[in-house]
Coordinates of C-alpha atoms in Angstrom, one line a residue:
X240 CA -17.3 73.2 -2.8
X241 CA -20.7 71.1 -2.0
X242 CA -19.8 69.0 -5.3
X243 CA -16.4 68.3 -4.1
X244 CA -17.6 67.1 -0.2
X245 CA -20.2 64.5 -2.3
X246 CA -17.7 63.0 -3.9
X247 CA -15.5 61.0 -1.0
X248 CA -18.8 60.1 0.5
X249 CA -19.8 58.5 -2.7
X250 CA -16.3 56.8 -2.5
X251 CA -17.0 56.1 0.5
X252 CA -20.2 54.4 0.3
X253 CA -19.3 52.5 -3.2
X254 CA -16.2 50.8 -0.8
X255 CA -18.8 50.4 1.9
X256 CA -20.9 47.6 -0.3
X257 CA -17.3 45.3 -0.1
X258 CA -15.9 43.2 -3.0
X259 CA -18.4 42.4 -5.2
X260 CA -18.8 46.3 -5.8
X261 CA -17.2 47.4 -9.2
X262 CA -15.6 50.5 -9.9
X263 CA -16.7 52.0 -13.5
X264 CA -12.3 52.1 -13.8
X265 CA -12.9 47.7 -13.0
X266 CA -16.1 47.9 -15.9
X267 CA -13.6 49.2 -18.4
X268 CA -10.7 46.7 -17.2
X269 CA -13.0 43.3 -17.2
X270 CA -14.3 44.5 -21.1
X271 CA -10.7 45.4 -22.0
X272 CA -9.8 41.3 -20.7
X273 CA -12.6 39.7 -22.3
X274 CA -11.8 41.3 -25.6
X275 CA -8.0 39.5 -25.1
X276 CA -9.6 36.3 -24.3
X277 CA -8.7 36.2 -20.5
X278 CA -10.5 35.7 -17.3
X279 CA -10.9 38.9 -15.4
X280 CA -10.9 38.6 -11.5
X281 CA -13.1 41.5 -9.6
X282 CA -11.7 43.5 -6.8
X283 CA -8.2 45.3 -6.8
X284 CA -4.5 43.4 -7.4
X285 CA -3.1 42.6 -3.8
X286 CA 0.0 44.8 -3.7
X287 CA 2.9 44.6 -5.8
X288 CA 0.9 42.6 -8.3
X289 CA -0.3 44.2 -11.8
X290 CA -3.5 43.5 -13.0
X291 CA -1.7 42.2 -16.3
X292 CA -0.7 40.1 -13.9
X293 CA -3.7 38.9 -12.5
X294 CA -5.3 38.7 -16.0
X295 CA -2.3 35.9 -17.0
X296 CA -2.4 33.7 -13.7
X297 CA -6.4 33.7 -14.1
X298 CA -6.2 32.4 -17.7
X299 CA -7.5 28.6 -17.6
X300 CA -7.1 26.0 -20.3
X301 CA -10.0 23.4 -21.3
X302 CA -7.2 20.6 -20.0
X303 CA -5.7 22.4 -16.9
X304 CA -6.2 19.7 -14.7
X305 CA -4.4 17.2 -16.7
X306 CA -0.9 15.2 -16.3
X307 CA 0.2 16.2 -20.2
X308 CA -0.3 19.8 -19.3
X309 CA 1.5 19.5 -16.6
X310 CA 4.3 21.9 -17.2
X311 CA 1.4 24.8 -17.6
X312 CA -0.1 23.8 -14.9
X313 CA 3.3 24.3 -12.5
X314 CA 3.8 27.5 -14.2
X315 CA 0.8 28.9 -13.0
X316 CA 1.0 27.3 -9.7
X317 CA 4.6 29.3 -9.2
X318 CA 2.6 32.8 -10.4
X319 CA -0.2 31.8 -7.4
X320 CA 2.9 31.2 -4.7
X321 CA 4.2 34.2 -5.6
X322 CA 1.2 36.5 -5.3
X323 CA 0.2 34.7 -2.0
X324 CA 3.5 35.0 -0.8
X325 CA 4.1 38.6 -1.8
X326 CA 0.3 39.9 -0.8
X327 CA 1.2 38.6 2.9
X328 CA 4.8 39.7 2.9
X329 CA 4.3 43.2 1.7
X330 CA 1.7 45.7 2.2
X331 CA 1.2 49.6 0.8
X332 CA 2.8 52.2 2.8
X333 CA -0.4 53.7 2.9
X334 CA -1.9 51.5 5.1
X335 CA 1.1 51.2 7.9
X336 CA -1.0 53.7 9.9
X337 CA -4.2 51.8 10.0
X338 CA -2.4 48.3 11.4
X339 CA -3.5 49.3 14.5
X340 CA -7.1 49.3 13.7
X341 CA -6.9 46.4 11.6
X342 CA -5.6 44.2 14.3
X343 CA -8.0 45.1 16.5
X344 CA -11.0 44.8 14.4
X345 CA -10.1 41.6 12.7
X346 CA -6.3 40.5 13.5
X347 CA -6.6 39.7 16.8
X348 CA -10.4 38.7 17.8
X349 CA -11.3 37.2 14.5
X350 CA -13.2 34.4 16.5
X351 CA -14.8 37.6 18.1
X352 CA -16.1 38.9 14.7
X353 CA -17.3 35.6 14.1
X354 CA -19.2 35.6 17.1
X355 CA -20.9 38.9 16.2
X356 CA -21.9 37.8 12.4
X357 CA -19.9 40.2 11.0
X358 CA -16.9 37.6 9.4
X359 CA -15.5 39.3 6.7
X360 CA -16.9 37.8 2.9
X361 CA -13.2 36.9 2.3
X362 CA -12.5 35.0 5.3
X363 CA -15.7 32.8 4.6
X364 CA -14.9 32.4 1.2
X365 CA -11.4 30.8 2.8
X366 CA -13.4 28.9 4.8
X367 CA -15.6 27.7 2.3
X368 CA -12.7 26.6 0.4
X369 CA -11.2 25.1 2.6
X370 CA -14.0 22.8 3.8
X371 CA -14.2 21.7 0.2
X372 CA -10.3 20.5 -0.3
X373 CA -10.9 18.9 3.2
X374 CA -13.6 16.7 1.7
X375 CA -11.0 15.5 0.2
X376 CA -7.8 15.2 1.6
X377 CA -8.7 11.5 2.7
X378 CA -9.2 10.4 -1.3
X379 CA -5.4 12.2 -1.5
X380 CA -3.9 10.6 1.1
X381 CA -4.9 6.8 0.4
X382 CA -4.9 7.4 -3.2
X383 CA -3.1 4.3 -4.3
X384 CA -3.1 4.4 -8.2
X385 CA -0.5 6.5 -11.1
X386 CA -0.4 9.6 -12.7
X387 CA -2.4 8.3 -15.7
X388 CA -5.2 7.2 -14.1
X389 CA -8.9 8.8 -14.0
X390 CA -9.3 9.5 -10.6
X391 CA -5.6 11.1 -10.2
X392 CA -6.6 13.7 -12.9
X393 CA -9.9 13.7 -10.8
X394 CA -8.4 14.7 -7.4
X395 CA -5.4 17.3 -9.7
X396 CA -8.3 18.8 -11.4
X397 CA -10.1 19.8 -8.2
X398 CA -7.0 20.9 -6.2
X399 CA -5.9 23.2 -8.8
X400 CA -8.9 24.6 -9.1
X401 CA -9.3 25.2 -5.2
X402 CA -6.0 27.1 -5.8
X403 CA -7.4 29.4 -8.4
X404 CA -10.1 30.2 -6.7
X405 CA -8.1 31.1 -3.4
X406 CA -6.1 33.4 -5.7
X407 CA -9.3 35.1 -6.9
X408 CA -9.7 35.9 -3.2
X409 CA -9.7 39.9 -2.9
X410 CA -7.6 40.6 0.5
X411 CA -8.1 44.4 0.2
X412 CA -4.6 44.8 1.7
X413 CA -5.4 43.6 5.1
X414 CA -2.8 41.2 6.8
X415 CA -5.5 39.0 8.8
X416 CA -6.8 38.3 5.2
X417 CA -3.8 37.6 3.5
X418 CA -2.4 35.3 6.0
X419 CA -5.6 33.2 6.3
X420 CA -5.3 33.5 2.2
X421 CA -2.0 31.9 2.4
X422 CA -2.3 28.9 5.2
X423 CA -5.2 27.8 2.7
X424 CA -2.6 27.9 -0.5
X425 CA -0.3 26.3 1.6
X426 CA -2.7 23.9 2.5
X427 CA -3.8 22.9 -0.9
X428 CA -0.7 22.8 -2.5
X429 CA 0.3 20.0 0.4
X430 CA -2.6 17.9 -1.0
X431 CA -1.2 18.1 -4.3
X432 CA 2.2 17.5 -3.7
X433 CA 0.8 14.7 -1.0
X434 CA -1.0 12.9 -4.6
X435 CA 2.2 13.5 -6.6
X436 CA 4.2 11.5 -4.1
X437 CA 1.8 8.6 -3.7
X438 CA 1.6 8.0 -7.9
X439 CA 5.2 8.5 -8.1
X440 CA 6.9 6.9 -5.4
X441 CA 9.4 4.3 -6.2
X442 CA 8.1 1.4 -4.5
X443 CA 4.5 2.1 -6.2
X444 CA 6.6 2.2 -9.5
X445 CA 7.7 -1.3 -8.1
X446 CA 4.6 -2.6 -7.0
X447 CA 4.0 -1.7 -11.0
X448 CA 6.7 -3.4 -12.4
X449 CA 5.9 -6.5 -10.6
X450 CA 2.4 -6.3 -11.9
X451 CA 3.1 -5.8 -15.5
X452 CA 6.1 -9.0 -15.2
X453 CA 2.3 -11.0 -13.9
X454 CA 0.6 -9.6 -17.1
X455 CA 3.4 -10.7 -19.6
X456 CA 2.7 -14.1 -17.9
X457 CA -0.8 -14.4 -18.2
X458 CA -1.0 -13.2 -21.7
X459 CA 1.2 -16.0 -23.1
X460 CA -1.4 -18.8 -21.3
X461 CA -4.3 -16.8 -22.1
X462 CA -5.2 -18.2 -25.1
X463 CA -5.7 -21.7 -23.7
X464 CA -7.7 -20.3 -20.9
X465 CA -10.1 -18.5 -22.6
X466 CA -11.1 -21.6 -25.0
X467 CA -12.0 -23.8 -22.3
X468 CA -8.5 -25.6 -21.7
X469 CA -7.6 -25.5 -18.1
X470 CA -3.9 -26.7 -18.7
X471 CA -1.0 -24.5 -17.8
X472 CA 2.7 -25.2 -17.3
X473 CA 4.2 -25.5 -14.4
X474 CA 6.9 -22.9 -15.6
X475 CA 3.9 -20.5 -15.1
X476 CA 3.0 -21.6 -11.7
X477 CA 6.2 -21.3 -10.5
X478 CA 6.6 -17.4 -12.1
X479 CA 3.4 -16.3 -10.3
X480 CA 4.4 -18.2 -7.7
X481 CA 7.9 -15.8 -7.4
X482 CA 5.7 -12.9 -8.5
X483 CA 3.7 -13.2 -5.5
X484 CA 7.0 -13.7 -2.8
X485 CA 8.6 -10.5 -4.4
X486 CA 5.0 -8.2 -3.6
X487 CA 5.0 -9.7 -0.1
X488 CA 8.7 -7.9 -0.3
X489 CA 7.8 -4.7 -1.3
X490 CA 8.3 -1.7 1.4
X491 CA 5.2 0.0 2.3
X492 CA 6.8 2.1 5.2
X493 CA 3.3 2.4 6.9
X494 CA 1.9 4.8 4.1
X495 CA -1.8 3.9 3.2
X496 CA -1.4 4.3 0.0
X497 CA 1.5 2.2 -0.6
X498 CA -0.4 -0.8 1.7
X499 CA -3.5 -0.5 -0.5
X500 CA -1.4 -0.9 -3.8
X501 CA -0.1 -3.8 -2.9
X502 CA -3.0 -5.6 -1.3
X503 CA -5.0 -4.7 -4.6
X504 CA -2.0 -6.2 -6.9
X505 CA -1.3 -9.0 -4.4
X506 CA -5.3 -9.6 -4.5
X507 CA -6.0 -10.0 -7.9
X508 CA -3.0 -12.2 -8.7
X509 CA -3.5 -14.5 -5.8
X510 CA -7.0 -14.5 -7.0
X511 CA -5.7 -15.5 -10.6
X512 CA -3.6 -18.2 -9.4
X513 CA -6.5 -19.9 -7.0
X514 CA -8.8 -19.9 -10.3
X515 CA -6.0 -21.8 -11.9
X516 CA -5.7 -24.1 -9.2
X517 CA -9.1 -24.7 -8.6
X518 CA -9.9 -25.4 -12.7
X519 CA -7.0 -28.3 -12.8
X520 CA -8.9 -29.9 -9.6
X521 CA -12.0 -30.2 -11.9
X522 CA -12.9 -34.4 -11.4
X523 CA -12.4 -36.2 -15.1
X524 CA -15.6 -37.6 -15.0
X525 CA -17.1 -33.9 -16.1
X526 CA -19.5 -33.3 -18.4
X527 CA -22.3 -36.2 -18.2
X528 CA -23.2 -38.2 -21.0
X529 CA -25.9 -36.2 -23.1
X530 CA -27.4 -39.5 -23.5
X531 CA -28.5 -39.3 -19.7
X532 CA -31.2 -37.0 -19.5
X533 CA -32.0 -34.0 -21.9
X534 CA -31.3 -31.2 -19.3
X535 CA -27.5 -32.6 -19.2
X536 CA -26.5 -31.1 -22.8
X537 CA -28.0 -27.1 -21.2
X538 CA -25.7 -28.0 -18.6
X539 CA -22.7 -29.3 -20.4
X540 CA -23.0 -26.2 -22.8
X541 CA -23.2 -23.5 -19.8
X542 CA -20.3 -25.4 -18.5
X543 CA -18.4 -24.6 -21.8
X544 CA -19.4 -21.5 -21.5
X545 CA -18.0 -21.1 -17.4
X546 CA -14.9 -22.2 -18.7
X547 CA -14.6 -19.3 -21.2
X548 CA -16.0 -17.0 -18.4
X549 CA -12.7 -18.4 -16.3
X550 CA -9.8 -17.1 -19.2
X551 CA -11.9 -13.9 -19.6
X552 CA -12.1 -13.3 -15.8
X553 CA -8.1 -14.0 -15.2
X554 CA -7.9 -11.4 -18.4
X555 CA -10.1 -8.5 -16.3
X556 CA -8.0 -9.3 -13.1
X557 CA -5.1 -9.0 -14.9
X558 CA -5.8 -5.8 -16.9
X559 CA -5.1 -7.5 -20.1
X560 CA -8.8 -7.5 -21.3
X561 CA -9.5 -4.5 -22.8
X562 CA -13.1 -5.3 -24.7
X563 CA -15.1 -6.7 -21.8
X564 CA -15.9 -5.0 -18.1
X565 CA -16.5 -7.0 -14.8
X566 CA -20.4 -5.8 -14.9
X567 CA -21.2 -7.4 -17.9
X568 CA -18.9 -10.9 -17.0
X569 CA -21.0 -10.6 -14.1
X570 CA -24.3 -10.6 -16.2
X571 CA -23.5 -13.1 -18.1
X572 CA -22.7 -15.2 -15.3
X573 CA -26.1 -14.5 -13.5
X574 CA -27.8 -15.2 -16.8
X575 CA -26.3 -18.8 -16.5
X576 CA -27.2 -19.2 -13.2
X577 CA -31.0 -18.6 -14.0
X578 CA -30.8 -20.9 -17.1
X579 CA -29.3 -23.4 -14.7
X580 CA -32.6 -22.6 -12.2
X581 CA -35.0 -23.4 -15.3
X582 CA -33.7 -26.8 -16.0
X583 CA -36.2 -30.1 -15.2
X584 CA -34.0 -32.6 -13.3
X585 CA -36.7 -35.1 -12.8
X586 CA -35.5 -35.9 -9.8
X587 CA -32.5 -37.4 -11.1
X588 CA -29.7 -36.9 -8.3
X589 CA -27.0 -37.0 -10.9
X590 CA -27.7 -34.4 -12.5
X591 CA -29.3 -32.6 -10.2
X592 CA -25.7 -32.6 -8.3
X593 CA -24.2 -32.5 -11.4
X594 CA -25.8 -28.8 -12.0
X595 CA -25.4 -28.1 -8.1
X596 CA -21.5 -28.1 -8.9
X597 CA -21.4 -26.5 -11.9
X598 CA -23.7 -23.2 -10.0
X599 CA -21.1 -23.3 -7.2
X600 CA -18.2 -22.6 -10.4
X601 CA -20.0 -19.8 -11.3
X602 CA -20.6 -18.6 -7.7
X603 CA -16.8 -18.6 -7.6
X604 CA -16.3 -16.7 -10.1
X605 CA -18.9 -14.2 -9.3
X606 CA -17.0 -13.5 -5.7
X607 CA -13.8 -12.7 -7.7
X608 CA -15.6 -9.5 -9.2
X609 CA -16.2 -7.8 -6.1
X610 CA -12.3 -7.9 -4.3
X611 CA -11.5 -4.5 -5.1
X612 CA -14.8 -2.6 -3.8
X613 CA -14.5 -5.3 -0.5
X614 CA -10.8 -4.0 0.0
X615 CA -12.0 -0.6 0.0
X616 CA -14.7 -1.0 1.9
X617 CA -13.3 -3.6 5.1
X618 CA -10.0 -1.7 5.1
X619 CA -8.5 -5.4 4.5
X620 CA -5.4 -3.8 3.2
X621 CA -4.4 -2.6 6.7
X622 CA -2.7 -6.0 8.3
X623 CA -1.7 -4.1 11.4
X624 CA -5.3 -4.4 12.0
X625 CA -6.1 -8.1 10.9
X626 CA -6.8 -10.6 13.9
X627 CA -4.5 -13.1 12.5
X628 CA -1.7 -10.5 12.6
X629 CA -2.0 -9.6 16.1
X630 CA -2.5 -13.1 17.2
X631 CA 1.3 -13.5 15.7
X632 CA 2.7 -10.3 17.1
X633 CA 1.4 -11.7 20.5
X634 CA 3.1 -15.0 19.8
X635 CA 6.4 -12.8 18.8
X636 CA 5.7 -10.7 22.3
X637 CA 5.9 -14.0 24.1
X638 CA 9.1 -15.0 22.5
X639 CA 11.1 -12.0 23.3
X640 CA 9.8 -12.3 26.9
X641 CA 11.4 -15.9 27.1
X642 CA 14.6 -14.9 25.1
X643 CA 15.6 -11.8 27.3
X644 CA 15.3 -14.3 30.3
X645 CA 17.5 -16.7 28.8
X646 CA 19.8 -14.2 27.7
X647 CA 19.8 -12.2 31.1
X648 CA 19.9 -15.3 33.4
X649 CA 23.1 -16.1 35.4
X650 CA 21.9 -19.9 35.5
X651 CA 20.1 -20.3 31.9
X652 CA 20.3 -23.8 32.3
X653 CA 17.9 -24.0 35.0
X654 CA 15.1 -22.5 32.4
X655 CA 15.8 -24.6 29.5
X656 CA 13.9 -27.3 30.1
X657 CA 10.4 -24.6 30.9
X658 CA 11.0 -22.3 28.0
X659 CA 11.5 -25.0 25.7
X660 CA 8.0 -26.2 26.5
X661 CA 6.5 -22.7 26.4
X662 CA 8.7 -22.3 23.0
X663 CA 6.8 -25.2 21.4
X664 CA 3.3 -24.7 22.5
X665 CA 4.3 -21.1 20.8
X666 CA 4.4 -23.2 17.2
X667 CA 1.6 -24.7 17.9
X668 CA -0.4 -21.2 18.6
X669 CA 1.3 -20.4 15.3
X670 CA -0.1 -23.4 13.2
X671 CA -3.6 -22.6 14.3
X672 CA -3.5 -18.7 12.5
X673 CA -5.6 -18.3 9.8
X674 CA -3.8 -17.4 6.8
X675 CA -7.1 -16.1 4.4
X676 CA -5.3 -17.1 1.6
X677 CA -3.2 -13.4 2.1
X678 CA 0.3 -14.5 1.1
X679 CA 1.7 -11.4 3.7
X680 CA 0.0 -13.4 6.6
X681 CA 1.8 -16.8 5.2
X682 CA 5.0 -14.7 5.1
X683 CA 4.6 -13.4 8.8
X684 CA 4.1 -16.7 9.8
X685 CA 6.9 -18.1 8.4
X686 CA 8.5 -15.8 10.1
X687 CA 7.4 -16.1 13.0
X688 CA 7.4 -19.9 13.0
X689 CA 11.6 -19.1 12.3
X690 CA 12.2 -16.7 15.3
X691 CA 10.8 -19.5 17.7
X692 CA 12.4 -22.4 16.0
X693 CA 16.2 -20.4 15.9
X694 CA 15.1 -20.1 19.8
X695 CA 15.0 -23.4 20.0
X696 CA 17.7 -24.6 18.4
X697 CA 19.5 -22.2 20.7
X698 CA 18.7 -23.9 23.7
X699 CA 19.2 -27.6 22.3
X700 CA 23.0 -26.5 21.2
X701 CA 23.6 -25.1 25.0
X702 CA 22.5 -28.5 26.3
X703 CA 24.7 -30.5 24.3
X704 CA 27.3 -28.2 24.7
X705 CA 26.8 -29.0 28.7
X706 CA 26.5 -32.3 28.9
X707 CA 29.7 -32.5 27.0
X708 CA 31.0 -30.7 29.7
X709 CA 30.4 -33.5 32.2
X710 CA 32.8 -36.2 30.9
X711 CA 33.6 -37.3 27.8
X712 CA 35.8 -40.4 26.7
X713 CA 38.2 -40.4 23.9
X714 CA 37.4 -38.9 20.7
X715 CA 37.9 -38.6 16.9
X716 CA 40.3 -35.2 16.3
X717 CA 38.1 -34.3 13.7
X718 CA 35.0 -34.7 15.8
X719 CA 36.8 -32.2 18.8
X720 CA 36.8 -30.0 15.8
X721 CA 33.5 -30.0 14.9
X722 CA 32.2 -29.5 18.8
X723 CA 35.2 -26.6 19.3
X724 CA 33.3 -24.9 16.1
X725 CA 29.9 -25.8 17.5
X726 CA 31.2 -24.1 21.0
X727 CA 31.7 -20.3 18.8
X728 CA 28.4 -21.1 17.0
X729 CA 26.6 -21.0 20.2
X730 CA 28.2 -18.3 21.2
X731 CA 28.0 -16.2 17.9
X732 CA 23.9 -17.3 18.2
X733 CA 23.5 -15.6 21.2
X734 CA 24.9 -12.1 19.8
X735 CA 22.5 -12.8 16.6
X736 CA 19.0 -13.6 18.6
X737 CA 20.1 -9.8 20.3
X738 CA 20.8 -7.9 17.0
X739 CA 18.5 -5.1 16.4
X740 CA 19.8 -2.9 13.3
X741 CA 19.7 -3.8 9.9
X742 CA 22.4 -4.4 6.7
X743 CA 24.7 -1.2 7.0
X744 CA 25.3 -1.6 11.1
X745 CA 29.1 -2.4 11.5
X746 CA 27.6 -5.3 14.2
X747 CA 25.7 -7.2 11.4
X748 CA 28.7 -7.1 9.3
X749 CA 30.9 -8.4 12.2
X750 CA 28.6 -11.2 13.0
X751 CA 28.4 -11.8 9.3
X752 CA 32.1 -12.0 8.9
X753 CA 32.9 -14.4 12.2
X754 CA 29.8 -16.6 11.1
X755 CA 31.5 -16.8 7.6
X756 CA 34.9 -18.1 9.1
X757 CA 32.9 -20.6 10.7
X758 CA 32.0 -22.5 7.9
X759 CA 35.3 -21.8 6.0
X760 CA 37.0 -23.7 9.8
X761 CA 33.7 -26.5 9.3
X762 CA 35.3 -26.8 5.4
X763 CA 38.8 -27.6 7.1
X764 CA 37.9 -30.2 9.3
X765 CA 38.9 -33.6 7.7
X766 CA 36.9 -36.6 8.5
X767 CA 38.6 -39.4 7.4
X768 CA 36.4 -41.3 6.3
X769 CA 34.3 -41.5 9.3
X770 CA 30.7 -41.5 9.1
X771 CA 29.7 -40.3 12.7
X772 CA 32.6 -36.6 12.1
X773 CA 30.5 -36.5 8.1
X774 CA 27.1 -36.2 9.9
X775 CA 28.5 -33.8 12.4
X776 CA 30.3 -31.6 10.4
X777 CA 27.2 -31.5 7.8
X778 CA 24.8 -30.5 11.0
X779 CA 27.3 -28.2 11.7
X780 CA 27.4 -26.2 8.1
X781 CA 23.6 -26.2 8.2
X782 CA 23.8 -24.7 11.7
X783 CA 26.2 -22.2 10.6
X784 CA 24.1 -21.5 7.3
X785 CA 20.7 -21.2 9.5
X786 CA 22.1 -18.7 11.6
X787 CA 23.1 -16.6 8.7
X788 CA 19.8 -16.6 7.8
X789 CA 18.6 -15.9 10.3
X790 CA 20.6 -12.8 10.3
X791 CA 19.5 -11.8 7.3
X792 CA 15.8 -12.3 8.2
X793 CA 16.1 -9.9 11.0
X794 CA 18.0 -7.5 9.0
X795 CA 15.9 -7.2 5.8
X796 CA 12.9 -4.8 7.1
X797 CA 10.7 -7.1 5.7
X798 CA 6.6 -5.1 7.4
X799 CA 3.3 -6.7 6.5

């Protein structure tokens, strides 16, 4: 009888030792799992989950975080999701009478228990895991690479490991711990999904495809550049410019990862373009003759090495050279500067200037090696905070105020002169915007200039039409027909200025059809040999085409 009474006390004492203590049966099960080659997680399995499922879900191969085993990882994650879901929604029926006590001690007053220092070890462990997951959240959100990048595999491996850590937490059938484990698993899965979406976003794939086109262009020109030949074809320059323009039109939707990917790609390609343009501007008098001074021979040899390094740098920026690294190239260039500094030019001004030019060339190349690190540290990819973009936005805001005032005024003719003066001053402000060699800022300024100039053209046309109403002498029938079309274009242009939609809107289709009809009407005008009518019709056709282009520009949803 006394032995029977001691056994419950022993069991109670063992249960009070927490989840870290194991029973003899648990040791046997752990030993069995070790013989079978699986990983045994201590603690009782949650309700609805067998020990076999627990061992199966916990088997981690060496390369569990790698993308080539994504199907295995997906299967393991499904097991974890099912376990977390089952443990949060179902409990043993024997625990129902204890729900009130659990809710009173842990479920409804977790903060109170934390303040008292009696927080459950499982809750503490879950909070530690969530803290580790939170520490890499910004890295996941800002990830701008692809699924085969080393950083992607690293982040995926960390998050997958945390999911298994969450799964190993013993809930002891308690509802609050089950809910906490479920929330932790959901947060981790959300980041895994965010990482996968960033790497496989359609616009990210579009950026990569455009970059591959640029790589193929560079491969064709890289051989002469690496040998020191600075000549490139006109076709190459035009193709690179087309690649840059297409990259500026890739939509990011405000996603940090896409902005970074577009910025990094543009930075590399623009750097290649600048390096080539700079090498082609080199003065034909260089290098100097070796007869001028003994140091000239050394400077000439260094300059030849710099020309070769220029081609190597282009290959590195475009990712077409796997035999060289940025670090090694930086050491080589720094060594060349040291060799030049050690030369004795004996006070010869022309030789000193020659050496200075070569050193400046080397420093320019060194600057390009730090492009991506500079972008990550200064958030240069976020053009929404760029001072040039903010200035352009300020100009556009003033332009819209002038436009709204004109379109809503009952007597707009009274505002024509003042509005044109203000718009001309806005054009001057846009000319002063610092582009910083950024094609996205250049495109933003170009669009802003078109916006302002279109409004000025609208005012000019309105003034011409009103002046014509005051008194018109006899004119050629063709000339009269052209003025009739211009009157219609003025009304349509007012609607285009007010348009704020995309190309799927019915209003866009209607405006496009109206402008097309006016172009057809101008084609039908017969100038009958009158030169003035020919020139007037040509200007009217150009105006209609400009309005149509402006409508397309307003509706293409471009963003910087």
